[in-house]
PDB file of C-alpha atoms in Angstrom:
ATOM      1  CA  MET A   1      -1.607-114.154 -55.646  1.00 41.00           C
ATOM      2  CA  PRO A   2       2.185-113.581 -56.176  1.00 50.00           C
ATOM      3  CA  GLN A   3       1.356-109.869 -55.361  1.00 55.00           C
ATOM      4  CA  THR A   4      -0.468-110.480 -52.188  1.00 66.00           C
ATOM      5  CA  ARG A   5       2.694-113.185 -51.000  1.00 67.00           C
ATOM      6  CA  SER A   6       5.050-110.102 -51.845  1.00 74.00           C
ATOM      7  CA  THR A   7       3.155-107.915 -49.495  1.00 83.00           C
ATOM      8  CA  HIS A   8       2.672-110.399 -46.676  1.00 87.00           C
ATOM      9  CA  GLU A   9       6.476-111.084 -46.740  1.00 90.00           C
ATOM     10  CA  LEU A  10       7.218-107.334 -46.479  1.00 90.00           C
ATOM     11  CA  ILE A  11       4.565-107.151 -43.520  1.00 90.00           C
ATOM     12  CA  ALA A  12       6.374-110.097 -41.873  1.00 91.00           C
ATOM     13  CA  LYS A  13       9.562-108.943 -42.425  1.00 92.00           C
ATOM     14  CA  GLN A  14       8.722-105.522 -40.876  1.00 91.00           C
ATOM     15  CA  ALA A  15       6.645-106.794 -37.756  1.00 90.00           C
ATOM     16  CA  GLY A  16       9.266-109.846 -37.336  1.00 93.00           C
ATOM     17  CA  VAL A  17       6.550-112.673 -37.646  1.00 93.00           C
ATOM     18  CA  SER A  18       6.118-115.367 -39.941  1.00 93.00           C
ATOM     19  CA  ILE A  19       3.951-114.913 -43.358  1.00 90.00           C
ATOM     20  CA  ALA A  20       1.144-117.303 -41.977  1.00 90.00           C
ATOM     21  CA  THR A  21       1.013-114.917 -38.690  1.00 89.00           C
ATOM     22  CA  VAL A  22       0.568-111.980 -41.468  1.00 86.00           C
ATOM     23  CA  ASP A  23      -2.170-113.792 -43.197  1.00 84.00           C
ATOM     24  CA  ARG A  24      -3.776-115.023 -40.245  1.00 80.00           C
ATOM     25  CA  VAL A  25      -4.422-111.162 -39.153  1.00 78.00           C
ATOM     26  CA  LEU A  26      -5.352-109.818 -42.240  1.00 77.00           C
ATOM     27  CA  ASN A  27      -7.937-112.377 -42.950  1.00 73.00           C
ATOM     28  CA  GLN A  28      -8.786-112.176 -39.352  1.00 63.00           C
ATOM     29  CA  ARG A  29      -8.516-116.123 -38.897  1.00 66.00           C
ATOM     30  CA  GLY A  30      -7.736-115.919 -35.356  1.00 64.00           C
ATOM     31  CA  SER A  31      -5.143-117.893 -33.170  1.00 68.00           C
ATOM     32  CA  VAL A  32      -2.532-115.196 -33.075  1.00 72.00           C
ATOM     33  CA  THR A  33      -1.328-113.217 -29.725  1.00 74.00           C
ATOM     34  CA  GLU A  34      -2.680-109.781 -29.346  1.00 63.00           C
ATOM     35  CA  GLU A  35       0.873-108.529 -29.667  1.00 74.00           C
ATOM     36  CA  LYS A  36       1.784-110.351 -32.701  1.00 81.00           C
ATOM     37  CA  SER A  37      -1.332-108.812 -34.168  1.00 75.00           C
ATOM     38  CA  ARG A  38      -0.628-105.235 -32.989  1.00 73.00           C
ATOM     39  CA  ARG A  39       3.114-105.764 -34.611  1.00 83.00           C
ATOM     40  CA  VAL A  40       1.287-106.684 -37.849  1.00 83.00           C
ATOM     41  CA  VAL A  41      -0.653-103.853 -37.986  1.00 78.00           C
ATOM     42  CA  GLU A  42       1.876-101.234 -37.404  1.00 78.00           C
ATOM     43  CA  ALA A  43       4.299-102.713 -39.712  1.00 84.00           C
ATOM     44  CA  ALA A  44       1.354-102.833 -42.308  1.00 82.00           C
ATOM     45  CA  ILE A  45       0.613 -98.954 -41.571  1.00 77.00           C
ATOM     46  CA  ALA A  46       4.448 -98.523 -41.270  1.00 79.00           C
ATOM     47  CA  LEU A  47       4.811 -99.857 -45.101  1.00 83.00           C
ATOM     48  CA  GLY A  48       1.528 -97.758 -46.300  1.00 76.00           C
ATOM     49  CA  PHE A  49      -1.131-100.823 -46.621  1.00 73.00           C
ATOM     50  CA  GLY A  50      -3.017 -99.525 -43.715  1.00 63.00           C
ATOM     51  CA  LYS A  51      -5.856 -98.638 -45.948  1.00 57.00           C
ATOM     52  CA  LYS A  52      -6.534-102.344 -46.741  1.00 59.00           C
ATOM     53  CA  LEU A  53      -6.527-103.462 -42.880  1.00 62.00           C
ATOM     54  CA  PRO A  54     -10.103-104.738 -41.888  1.00 55.00           C
ATOM     55  CA  GLU A  55     -11.618-102.433 -39.344  1.00 52.00           C
ATOM     56  CA  LEU A  56     -12.642-105.066 -37.151  1.00 43.00           C
ATOM     57  CA  TRP A  57      -9.203-106.089 -35.746  1.00 48.00           C
ATOM     58  CA  HIS A  58      -7.859-102.794 -35.343  1.00 53.00           C
ATOM     59  CA  ALA A  59      -7.427-102.244 -31.324  1.00 60.00           C
ATOM     60  CA  HIS A  60      -9.720-100.277 -29.524  1.00 71.00           C
ATOM     61  CA  LYS A  61      -8.763 -96.636 -29.376  1.00 83.00           C
ATOM     62  CA  ARG A  62     -10.414 -94.748 -26.218  1.00 88.00           C
ATOM     63  CA  ILE A  63     -11.132 -91.293 -26.334  1.00 94.00           C
ATOM     64  CA  GLU A  64     -12.093 -89.831 -23.227  1.00 96.00           C
ATOM     65  CA  LEU A  65     -13.957 -86.348 -23.094  1.00 97.00           C
ATOM     66  CA  ILE A  66     -13.757 -84.695 -19.718  1.00 98.00           C
ATOM     67  CA  LEU A  67     -16.173 -82.002 -19.039  1.00 97.00           C
ATOM     68  CA  PRO A  68     -17.264 -79.877 -15.543  1.00 94.00           C
ATOM     69  CA  LYS A  69     -20.259 -80.890 -14.295  1.00 93.00           C
ATOM     70  CA  ASN A  70     -22.505 -77.729 -15.117  1.00 88.00           C
ATOM     71  CA  ALA A  71     -25.866 -77.815 -15.802  1.00 84.00           C
ATOM     72  CA  THR A  72     -26.276 -74.723 -18.149  1.00 86.00           C
ATOM     73  CA  PRO A  73     -27.550 -75.346 -21.665  1.00 88.00           C
ATOM     74  CA  PHE A  74     -24.063 -74.950 -23.477  1.00 91.00           C
ATOM     75  CA  TRP A  75     -22.590 -77.661 -21.848  1.00 93.00           C
ATOM     76  CA  ALA A  76     -25.693 -79.837 -22.056  1.00 93.00           C
ATOM     77  CA  SER A  77     -25.456 -78.781 -26.203  1.00 94.00           C
ATOM     78  CA  LEU A  78     -21.741 -79.687 -26.096  1.00 96.00           C
ATOM     79  CA  GLU A  79     -22.207 -82.832 -24.881  1.00 96.00           C
ATOM     80  CA  THR A  80     -25.342 -83.812 -27.217  1.00 96.00           C
ATOM     81  CA  ALA A  81     -23.101 -82.733 -30.174  1.00 96.00           C
ATOM     82  CA  PHE A  82     -20.552 -85.111 -29.140  1.00 97.00           C
ATOM     83  CA  LEU A  83     -22.854 -88.083 -28.816  1.00 95.00           C
ATOM     84  CA  LYS A  84     -23.987 -87.226 -32.169  1.00 95.00           C
ATOM     85  CA  HIS A  85     -20.861 -87.040 -34.053  1.00 93.00           C
ATOM     86  CA  ALA A  86     -19.385 -89.922 -32.202  1.00 92.00           C
ATOM     87  CA  ALA A  87     -21.708 -92.219 -33.983  1.00 90.00           C
ATOM     88  CA  SER A  88     -19.677 -91.556 -37.365  1.00 87.00           C
ATOM     89  CA  LEU A  89     -16.595 -92.454 -35.361  1.00 87.00           C
ATOM     90  CA  PRO A  90     -14.726 -95.342 -37.175  1.00 81.00           C
ATOM     91  CA  ARG A  91     -15.674 -98.553 -35.208  1.00 73.00           C
ATOM     92  CA  HIS A  92     -12.308 -98.662 -33.694  1.00 77.00           C
ATOM     93  CA  PHE A  93     -12.879 -95.524 -31.597  1.00 86.00           C
ATOM     94  CA  ILE A  94     -14.762 -95.369 -28.383  1.00 86.00           C
ATOM     95  CA  LEU A  95     -15.924 -92.072 -26.674  1.00 93.00           C
ATOM     96  CA  GLN A  96     -16.276 -92.046 -23.051  1.00 92.00           C
ATOM     97  CA  ARG A  97     -17.415 -89.212 -20.929  1.00 94.00           C
ATOM     98  CA  THR A  98     -16.305 -88.023 -17.766  1.00 95.00           C
ATOM     99  CA  HIS A  99     -17.679 -85.168 -15.579  1.00 96.00           C
ATOM    100  CA  LEU A 100     -15.887 -83.600 -12.954  1.00 95.00           C
ATOM    101  CA  LYS A 101     -16.899 -81.218 -10.343  1.00 93.00           C
ATOM    102  CA  GLU A 102     -15.642 -77.843 -11.141  1.00 89.00           C
ATOM    103  CA  ASN A 103     -13.220 -75.794  -8.787  1.00 86.00           C
ATOM    104  CA  ASP A 104     -11.539 -79.015  -7.595  1.00 92.00           C
ATOM    105  CA  PRO A 105      -7.897 -79.023  -8.657  1.00 92.00           C
ATOM    106  CA  GLU A 106      -6.872 -82.313  -7.374  1.00 95.00           C
ATOM    107  CA  VAL A 107      -9.605 -84.029  -8.928  1.00 96.00           C
ATOM    108  CA  TRP A 108      -9.310 -82.853 -12.224  1.00 96.00           C
ATOM    109  CA  LYS A 109      -5.410 -83.797 -11.820  1.00 96.00           C
ATOM    110  CA  LYS A 110      -6.202 -87.146 -10.903  1.00 96.00           C
ATOM    111  CA  ALA A 111      -8.486 -87.779 -13.664  1.00 96.00           C
ATOM    112  CA  ILE A 112      -5.992 -86.210 -16.553  1.00 97.00           C
ATOM    113  CA  LEU A 113      -3.187 -88.172 -15.231  1.00 97.00           C
ATOM    114  CA  GLN A 114      -4.802 -91.374 -13.772  1.00 95.00           C
ATOM    115  CA  PRO A 115      -7.523 -92.694 -16.216  1.00 91.00           C
ATOM    116  CA  ALA A 116      -9.813 -95.288 -15.285  1.00 86.00           C
ATOM    117  CA  ALA A 117      -8.928 -97.147 -18.370  1.00 83.00           C
ATOM    118  CA  PRO A 118      -6.132 -96.523 -20.824  1.00 86.00           C
ATOM    119  CA  ARG A 119      -7.020 -93.894 -23.355  1.00 90.00           C
ATOM    120  CA  SER A 120      -5.378 -92.868 -26.777  1.00 91.00           C
ATOM    121  CA  ALA A 121      -6.609 -89.527 -27.085  1.00 95.00           C
ATOM    122  CA  LEU A 122      -8.172 -86.872 -24.404  1.00 98.00           C
ATOM    123  CA  ILE A 123     -10.695 -83.709 -25.137  1.00 98.00           C
ATOM    124  CA  ILE A 124     -11.011 -81.389 -22.247  1.00 98.00           C
ATOM    125  CA  ALA A 125     -12.498 -78.353 -21.415  1.00 96.00           C
ATOM    126  CA  ALA A 126      -9.898 -77.486 -18.717  1.00 91.00           C
ATOM    127  CA  ASP A 127     -11.392 -76.370 -15.231  1.00 87.00           C
ATOM    128  CA  GLY A 128      -8.341 -74.029 -14.824  1.00 83.00           C
ATOM    129  CA  GLY A 129      -5.647 -71.726 -16.364  1.00 85.00           C
ATOM    130  CA  ALA A 130      -1.826 -71.973 -16.883  1.00 87.00           C
ATOM    131  CA  GLU A 131      -1.506 -74.408 -13.945  1.00 92.00           C
ATOM    132  CA  MET A 132      -3.044 -77.274 -16.158  1.00 94.00           C
ATOM    133  CA  ALA A 133      -0.207 -77.021 -18.970  1.00 95.00           C
ATOM    134  CA  PRO A 134       2.320 -79.157 -16.968  1.00 97.00           C
ATOM    135  CA  ILE A 135      -0.580 -81.621 -16.295  1.00 97.00           C
ATOM    136  CA  LEU A 136      -1.456 -82.040 -19.920  1.00 98.00           C
ATOM    137  CA  SER A 137       1.934 -81.932 -21.005  1.00 97.00           C
ATOM    138  CA  GLN A 138       2.771 -85.036 -19.210  1.00 97.00           C
ATOM    139  CA  VAL A 139      -0.527 -86.871 -20.615  1.00 97.00           C
ATOM    140  CA  MET A 140       1.151 -85.693 -24.277  1.00 96.00           C
ATOM    141  CA  ALA A 141       4.633 -86.804 -23.371  1.00 95.00           C
ATOM    142  CA  ARG A 142       3.500 -90.918 -22.708  1.00 93.00           C
ATOM    143  CA  GLY A 143       1.548 -90.608 -26.412  1.00 91.00           C
ATOM    144  CA  GLU A 144      -1.855 -89.584 -26.000  1.00 93.00           C
ATOM    145  CA  THR A 145      -3.607 -86.802 -28.232  1.00 94.00           C
ATOM    146  CA  VAL A 146      -4.814 -83.911 -26.371  1.00 97.00           C
ATOM    147  CA  VAL A 147      -7.642 -81.597 -27.581  1.00 97.00           C
ATOM    148  CA  THR A 148      -8.650 -78.578 -25.456  1.00 96.00           C
ATOM    149  CA  LEU A 149     -12.351 -77.374 -25.705  1.00 95.00           C
ATOM    150  CA  THR A 150     -13.851 -73.907 -25.144  1.00 90.00           C
ATOM    151  CA  THR A 151     -10.539 -72.079 -24.263  1.00 86.00           C
ATOM    152  CA  GLU A 152      -6.708 -72.638 -25.030  1.00 89.00           C
ATOM    153  CA  VAL A 153      -4.559 -73.534 -21.716  1.00 92.00           C
ATOM    154  CA  PRO A 154      -1.995 -70.783 -21.524  1.00 90.00           C
ATOM    155  CA  GLY A 155       1.687 -72.334 -21.995  1.00 93.00           C
ATOM    156  CA  LEU A 156       0.419 -75.641 -23.416  1.00 94.00           C
ATOM    157  CA  GLN A 157       2.098 -76.612 -26.561  1.00 93.00           C
ATOM    158  CA  GLY A 158       2.111 -79.525 -29.168  1.00 91.00           C
ATOM    159  CA  HIS A 159      -1.901 -79.976 -28.778  1.00 94.00           C
ATOM    160  CA  SER A 160      -5.003 -79.182 -31.239  1.00 93.00           C
ATOM    161  CA  HIS A 161      -7.605 -76.929 -29.802  1.00 94.00           C
ATOM    162  CA  SER A 162     -11.401 -76.714 -30.871  1.00 95.00           C
ATOM    163  CA  GLY A 163     -12.978 -73.337 -29.825  1.00 94.00           C
ATOM    164  CA  ILE A 164     -13.247 -69.590 -30.392  1.00 94.00           C
ATOM    165  CA  ASP A 165     -10.849 -66.854 -29.777  1.00 94.00           C
ATOM    166  CA  ASN A 166     -12.586 -65.691 -26.377  1.00 95.00           C
ATOM    167  CA  MET A 167     -10.691 -62.276 -26.317  1.00 96.00           C
ATOM    168  CA  ALA A 168     -12.251 -61.524 -29.890  1.00 97.00           C
ATOM    169  CA  VAL A 169     -15.480 -62.592 -28.368  1.00 97.00           C
ATOM    170  CA  GLY A 170     -15.137 -60.004 -25.550  1.00 98.00           C
ATOM    171  CA  ARG A 171     -13.837 -57.348 -28.172  1.00 99.00           C
ATOM    172  CA  THR A 172     -17.407 -58.103 -30.257  1.00 99.00           C
ATOM    173  CA  ALA A 173     -19.330 -57.827 -27.364  1.00 99.00           C
ATOM    174  CA  GLY A 174     -17.577 -54.486 -26.153  1.00 99.00           C
ATOM    175  CA  ARG A 175     -18.528 -53.440 -30.022  1.00 98.00           C
ATOM    176  CA  LEU A 176     -21.683 -54.288 -29.920  1.00 99.00           C
ATOM    177  CA  MET A 177     -22.565 -52.731 -26.694  1.00 98.00           C
ATOM    178  CA  ARG A 178     -20.863 -49.265 -27.598  1.00 97.00           C
ATOM    179  CA  GLY A 179     -23.029 -48.924 -30.535  1.00 97.00           C
ATOM    180  CA  LEU A 180     -26.148 -49.455 -28.946  1.00 97.00           C
ATOM    181  CA  LEU A 181     -25.169 -46.875 -26.001  1.00 96.00           C
ATOM    182  CA  ARG A 182     -26.648 -43.278 -25.996  1.00 92.00           C
ATOM    183  CA  LYS A 183     -25.334 -42.042 -22.747  1.00 94.00           C
ATOM    184  CA  LYS A 184     -22.678 -42.459 -20.333  1.00 94.00           C
ATOM    185  CA  GLY A 185     -22.791 -44.363 -17.215  1.00 96.00           C
ATOM    186  CA  VAL A 186     -21.212 -47.678 -15.890  1.00 98.00           C
ATOM    187  CA  LEU A 187     -20.928 -51.116 -17.352  1.00 98.00           C
ATOM    188  CA  ALA A 188     -21.586 -54.198 -15.633  1.00 98.00           C
ATOM    189  CA  VAL A 189     -19.852 -57.846 -16.433  1.00 97.00           C
ATOM    190  CA  LEU A 190     -21.005 -60.515 -14.422  1.00 95.00           C
ATOM    191  CA  PRO A 191     -19.086 -63.903 -15.320  1.00 92.00           C
ATOM    192  CA  PRO A 192     -20.319 -66.931 -12.893  1.00 86.00           C
ATOM    193  CA  HIS A 193     -16.587 -66.866 -11.891  1.00 79.00           C
ATOM    194  CA  GLU A 194     -13.206 -66.157 -13.131  1.00 72.00           C
ATOM    195  CA  ARG A 195     -11.828 -69.175 -12.428  1.00 74.00           C
ATOM    196  CA  ARG A 196     -11.857 -70.453 -16.209  1.00 82.00           C
ATOM    197  CA  VAL A 197      -9.955 -68.898 -18.670  1.00 88.00           C
ATOM    198  CA  GLU A 198     -12.453 -68.109 -21.224  1.00 91.00           C
ATOM    199  CA  HIS A 199     -14.258 -65.557 -18.874  1.00 92.00           C
ATOM    200  CA  SER A 200     -11.357 -63.751 -17.904  1.00 92.00           C
ATOM    201  CA  GLN A 201     -10.192 -63.106 -21.843  1.00 94.00           C
ATOM    202  CA  ARG A 202     -13.765 -62.358 -22.559  1.00 96.00           C
ATOM    203  CA  ILE A 203     -13.861 -59.659 -19.711  1.00 97.00           C
ATOM    204  CA  ALA A 204     -10.200 -58.241 -20.986  1.00 97.00           C
ATOM    205  CA  GLY A 205     -11.514 -58.496 -24.787  1.00 98.00           C
ATOM    206  CA  PHE A 206     -14.487 -56.197 -23.290  1.00 99.00           C
ATOM    207  CA  ARG A 207     -12.250 -53.567 -21.496  1.00 98.00           C
ATOM    208  CA  GLU A 208     -10.058 -53.365 -24.546  1.00 98.00           C
ATOM    209  CA  ILE A 209     -12.928 -51.953 -26.432  1.00 98.00           C
ATOM    210  CA  VAL A 210     -14.999 -49.831 -23.825  1.00 98.00           C
ATOM    211  CA  GLY A 211     -12.531 -49.196 -20.997  1.00 97.00           C
ATOM    212  CA  ALA A 212     -11.319 -45.882 -22.035  1.00 97.00           C
ATOM    213  CA  ASP A 213     -15.026 -44.332 -22.692  1.00 96.00           C
ATOM    214  CA  TYR A 214     -16.836 -46.091 -19.676  1.00 98.00           C
ATOM    215  CA  GLU A 215     -16.222 -47.508 -15.972  1.00 98.00           C
ATOM    216  CA  VAL A 216     -16.236 -51.087 -16.221  1.00 98.00           C
ATOM    217  CA  GLN A 217     -17.465 -53.179 -13.144  1.00 98.00           C
ATOM    218  CA  VAL A 218     -17.100 -56.859 -13.144  1.00 96.00           C
ATOM    219  CA  HIS A 219     -19.089 -58.610 -10.572  1.00 94.00           C
ATOM    220  CA  PRO A 220     -18.574 -62.552 -10.442  1.00 91.00           C
ATOM    221  CA  THR A 221     -21.988 -64.350  -9.524  1.00 87.00           C
ATOM    222  CA  ASN A 222     -20.443 -67.391  -8.371  1.00 79.00           C
ATOM    223  CA  ASP A 223     -23.135 -69.144 -10.179  1.00 64.00           C
ATOM    224  CA  LEU A 224     -25.772 -68.277  -7.245  1.00 67.00           C
ATOM    225  CA  SER A 225     -28.417 -67.601  -9.618  1.00 65.00           C
ATOM    226  CA  HIS A 226     -30.527 -66.945  -6.633  1.00 68.00           C
ATOM    227  CA  ARG A 227     -29.116 -63.526  -5.873  1.00 83.00           C
ATOM    228  CA  LEU A 228     -28.863 -62.234  -9.249  1.00 88.00           C
ATOM    229  CA  SER A 229     -32.165 -60.565  -9.279  1.00 90.00           C
ATOM    230  CA  SER A 230     -30.902 -58.603  -6.088  1.00 92.00           C
ATOM    231  CA  LEU A 231     -27.528 -57.763  -7.751  1.00 93.00           C
ATOM    232  CA  VAL A 232     -28.998 -56.387 -10.754  1.00 95.00           C
ATOM    233  CA  THR A 233     -31.519 -54.133  -9.039  1.00 94.00           C
ATOM    234  CA  ARG A 234     -28.631 -52.854  -6.982  1.00 95.00           C
ATOM    235  CA  LEU A 235     -26.478 -52.323  -9.893  1.00 96.00           C
ATOM    236  CA  LEU A 236     -29.357 -50.647 -11.896  1.00 95.00           C
ATOM    237  CA  ASP A 237     -30.526 -48.248  -9.119  1.00 94.00           C
ATOM    238  CA  GLN A 238     -27.260 -47.375  -6.905  1.00 94.00           C
ATOM    239  CA  GLU A 239     -24.177 -47.851  -9.679  1.00 94.00           C
ATOM    240  CA  GLY A 240     -25.941 -46.310 -12.724  1.00 94.00           C
ATOM    241  CA  VAL A 241     -25.546 -49.300 -14.741  1.00 97.00           C
ATOM    242  CA  ILE A 242     -26.317 -48.832 -18.444  1.00 98.00           C
ATOM    243  CA  GLY A 243     -25.457 -51.992 -19.942  1.00 98.00           C
ATOM    244  CA  ILE A 244     -24.637 -55.394 -18.720  1.00 98.00           C
ATOM    245  CA  TYR A 245     -22.359 -58.209 -20.546  1.00 98.00           C
ATOM    246  CA  ASP A 246     -23.174 -61.610 -18.853  1.00 96.00           C
ATOM    247  CA  THR A 247     -20.041 -63.928 -20.083  1.00 93.00           C
ATOM    248  CA  GLY A 248     -21.750 -67.063 -18.567  1.00 84.00           C
ATOM    249  CA  GLN A 249     -25.532 -68.074 -18.605  1.00 72.00           C
ATOM    250  CA  ASN A 250     -26.876 -66.566 -15.579  1.00 62.00           C
ATOM    251  CA  SER A 251     -30.089 -65.426 -17.701  1.00 82.00           C
ATOM    252  CA  ILE A 252     -33.397 -66.174 -16.282  1.00 89.00           C
ATOM    253  CA  GLU A 253     -32.877 -64.203 -13.019  1.00 91.00           C
ATOM    254  CA  ILE A 254     -31.468 -61.249 -15.179  1.00 94.00           C
ATOM    255  CA  GLY A 255     -34.145 -61.489 -17.522  1.00 95.00           C
ATOM    256  CA  GLU A 256     -36.975 -61.550 -15.197  1.00 94.00           C
ATOM    257  CA  THR A 257     -35.402 -58.667 -13.240  1.00 95.00           C
ATOM    258  CA  LEU A 258     -34.863 -56.737 -16.471  1.00 96.00           C
ATOM    259  CA  LYS A 259     -38.647 -57.409 -17.799  1.00 94.00           C
ATOM    260  CA  ARG A 260     -39.915 -55.142 -15.033  1.00 93.00           C
ATOM    261  CA  ARG A 261     -37.575 -52.185 -15.504  1.00 93.00           C
ATOM    262  CA  PRO A 262     -38.540 -49.046 -17.327  1.00 91.00           C
ATOM    263  CA  ASP A 263     -34.938 -48.217 -17.775  1.00 91.00           C
ATOM    264  CA  ARG A 264     -33.974 -51.558 -18.956  1.00 95.00           C
ATOM    265  CA  PRO A 265     -29.722 -51.472 -19.604  1.00 97.00           C
ATOM    266  CA  ILE A 266     -28.403 -52.716 -23.065  1.00 98.00           C
ATOM    267  CA  TRP A 267     -27.991 -56.894 -22.242  1.00 98.00           C
ATOM    268  CA  ILE A 268     -25.398 -58.779 -24.286  1.00 98.00           C
ATOM    269  CA  ALA A 269     -25.286 -62.432 -23.440  1.00 97.00           C
ATOM    270  CA  HIS A 270     -23.783 -66.127 -24.474  1.00 96.00           C
ATOM    271  CA  GLU A 271     -25.397 -69.195 -26.148  1.00 94.00           C
ATOM    272  CA  LYS A 272     -28.219 -69.630 -28.026  1.00 94.00           C
ATOM    273  CA  SER A 273     -30.641 -71.310 -25.438  1.00 92.00           C
ATOM    274  CA  GLU A 274     -34.071 -71.550 -25.619  1.00 92.00           C
ATOM    275  CA  VAL A 275     -34.336 -69.012 -22.954  1.00 93.00           C
ATOM    276  CA  HIS A 276     -32.192 -66.689 -24.499  1.00 95.00           C
ATOM    277  CA  GLN A 277     -34.243 -67.081 -27.489  1.00 96.00           C
ATOM    278  CA  LYS A 278     -37.477 -66.093 -25.716  1.00 96.00           C
ATOM    279  CA  TYR A 279     -35.724 -62.906 -24.389  1.00 97.00           C
ATOM    280  CA  LEU A 280     -34.450 -61.882 -27.655  1.00 97.00           C
ATOM    281  CA  ARG A 281     -38.186 -61.947 -29.122  1.00 97.00           C
ATOM    282  CA  GLU A 282     -39.458 -60.171 -26.159  1.00 97.00           C
ATOM    283  CA  ASP A 283     -37.001 -57.480 -26.687  1.00 96.00           C
ATOM    284  CA  VAL A 284     -35.152 -57.780 -23.302  1.00 97.00           C
ATOM    285  CA  LEU A 285     -31.941 -59.213 -24.250  1.00 98.00           C
ATOM    286  CA  ASP A 286     -30.099 -57.014 -27.027  1.00 98.00           C
ATOM    287  CA  PHE A 287     -27.644 -59.835 -28.760  1.00 98.00           C
ATOM    288  CA  VAL A 288     -26.440 -63.305 -28.167  1.00 97.00           C
ATOM    289  CA  LEU A 289     -22.953 -64.331 -28.793  1.00 97.00           C
ATOM    290  CA  ASP A 290     -22.978 -68.193 -29.785  1.00 96.00           C
ATOM    291  CA  GLN A 291     -19.684 -70.270 -29.678  1.00 93.00           C
ATOM    292  CA  ASP A 292     -20.867 -73.012 -32.039  1.00 94.00           C
ATOM    293  CA  PRO A 293     -20.935 -75.865 -29.989  1.00 95.00           C
ATOM    294  CA  GLU A 294     -21.960 -78.273 -32.619  1.00 94.00           C
ATOM    295  CA  ALA A 295     -18.658 -77.543 -34.532  1.00 94.00           C
ATOM    296  CA  GLN A 296     -16.653 -77.360 -31.520  1.00 96.00           C
ATOM    297  CA  ALA A 297     -17.613 -81.199 -30.733  1.00 96.00           C
ATOM    298  CA  ALA A 298     -17.048 -82.292 -34.548  1.00 94.00           C
ATOM    299  CA  ARG A 299     -13.678 -80.613 -34.959  1.00 94.00           C
ATOM    300  CA  ALA A 300     -12.405 -81.898 -31.794  1.00 96.00           C
ATOM    301  CA  LEU A 301     -13.109 -85.580 -33.054  1.00 95.00           C
ATOM    302  CA  PHE A 302     -11.793 -84.774 -36.169  1.00 92.00           C
ATOM    303  CA  GLU A 303      -8.526 -83.436 -34.745  1.00 92.00           C
ATOM    304  CA  VAL A 304      -8.236 -86.713 -32.889  1.00 92.00           C
ATOM    305  CA  ILE A 305      -9.094 -89.264 -36.062  1.00 88.00           C
ATOM    306  CA  SER A 306      -6.639 -87.153 -38.095  1.00 84.00           C
ATOM    307  CA  ARG A 307      -3.793 -88.198 -36.129  1.00 78.00           C
ATOM    308  CA  ASP A 308      -4.763 -91.815 -36.943  1.00 68.00           C
ATOM    309  CA  GLN A 309      -2.871 -93.243 -39.744  1.00 50.00           C
ATOM    310  CA  VAL A 310      -5.855 -95.368 -40.835  1.00 45.00           C
ATOM    311  CA  GLU A 311      -8.460 -93.658 -42.969  1.00 44.00           C
ATOM    312  CA  GLY A 312     -12.008 -94.895 -41.259  1.00 45.00           C
ATOM    313  CA  GLY A 313     -14.196 -93.468 -43.766  1.00 44.00           C
ATOM    314  CA  VAL A 314     -15.693 -90.535 -41.160  1.00 47.00           C
ATOM    315  CA  SER A 315     -18.173 -87.869 -42.193  1.00 47.00           C
ATOM    316  CA  LEU A 316     -17.422 -85.294 -39.712  1.00 48.00           C
ATOM    317  CA  VAL A 317     -17.842 -81.599 -40.141  1.00 47.00           C
ATOM    318  CA  GLN A 318     -14.080 -80.352 -40.247  1.00 71.00           C
ATOM    319  CA  ARG A 319     -14.705 -76.659 -40.145  1.00 79.00           C
ATOM    320  CA  ARG A 320     -13.711 -74.801 -37.305  1.00 86.00           C
ATOM    321  CA  PRO A 321     -16.043 -73.140 -34.720  1.00 92.00           C
ATOM    322  CA  GLU A 322     -17.319 -69.786 -35.370  1.00 94.00           C
ATOM    323  CA  LEU A 323     -18.442 -67.128 -33.252  1.00 96.00           C
ATOM    324  CA  ARG A 324     -21.990 -66.413 -34.271  1.00 97.00           C
ATOM    325  CA  ILE A 325     -24.029 -63.666 -33.136  1.00 98.00           C
ATOM    326  CA  TYR A 326     -27.991 -63.186 -32.985  1.00 98.00           C
ATOM    327  CA  CYS A 327     -30.447 -60.814 -32.261  1.00 98.00           C
ATOM    328  CA  ARG A 328     -34.261 -60.662 -32.321  1.00 97.00           C
ATOM    329  CA  GLU A 329     -34.264 -60.154 -36.284  1.00 97.00           C
ATOM    330  CA  ASN A 330     -31.894 -63.219 -37.269  1.00 96.00           C
ATOM    331  CA  LEU A 331     -33.443 -65.902 -34.920  1.00 92.00           C
TER     332      LEU A 331
END
């Protein structure tokens, strides 16, 4: 009892409240304003008593997850992983998901700077490049934790990142492609667009490995999958393409077109989706590079809660996301 009273006295002095107020807060007896409760909490944490605090009275901390509106399997897998790992968060954390239209900078800027509700952390797969850095810097300046997903934002400092090295991914694709090629010709890179940094980085890494020995053509598909069959056919018939690196997930139209070709080129794609596994088994697709969405989600949430001063007993995977390479033999 004396030790408890001594502890309460220290917290009361630090918080500028009465010992009785500290007692009511720590024992969840109510009748304390939100402001005084917050001061007691902060004082207890500052004095090293945070582990003893009951989770029930912690102020809720909202984590906002901002993802692009995109129906491709990777984004669906990433969101599913977030929902799975969010179930293991301490009870005072709340995950809210926001989906934004791609290629609309003003919509993204408004959502980042003017959230629908107060938040303590932002996890974001930024739709853009260096122009996002000053916007996210404003968010961090007001005390929010920022974690970037899938790719880094050039020029952004003081944040955490959960994702793979996309330059290394592109170099890996180039190394795999070069190892399979047996003749000279043109290599085609098919990004869905070049707006997102990860695609431009993958292209740069790919060129770094194969650019000295092969002509590399980049053909953004602009997410128009219905035109891919004619594009791939033209590249094979008129451009002499012997290898295709698909940096996004333009898979079905490419796969169905290549299945009909006796002169099938080497094909490397991204993400271990059901469609890609099917094409690997059919020997239409040579390699898949997977960016580990399960670990990306877990790591991003871990980065947020690790900055929280109170331990919450969280059982999250803490390893960093890894580039994974799949072929027909290791499915």
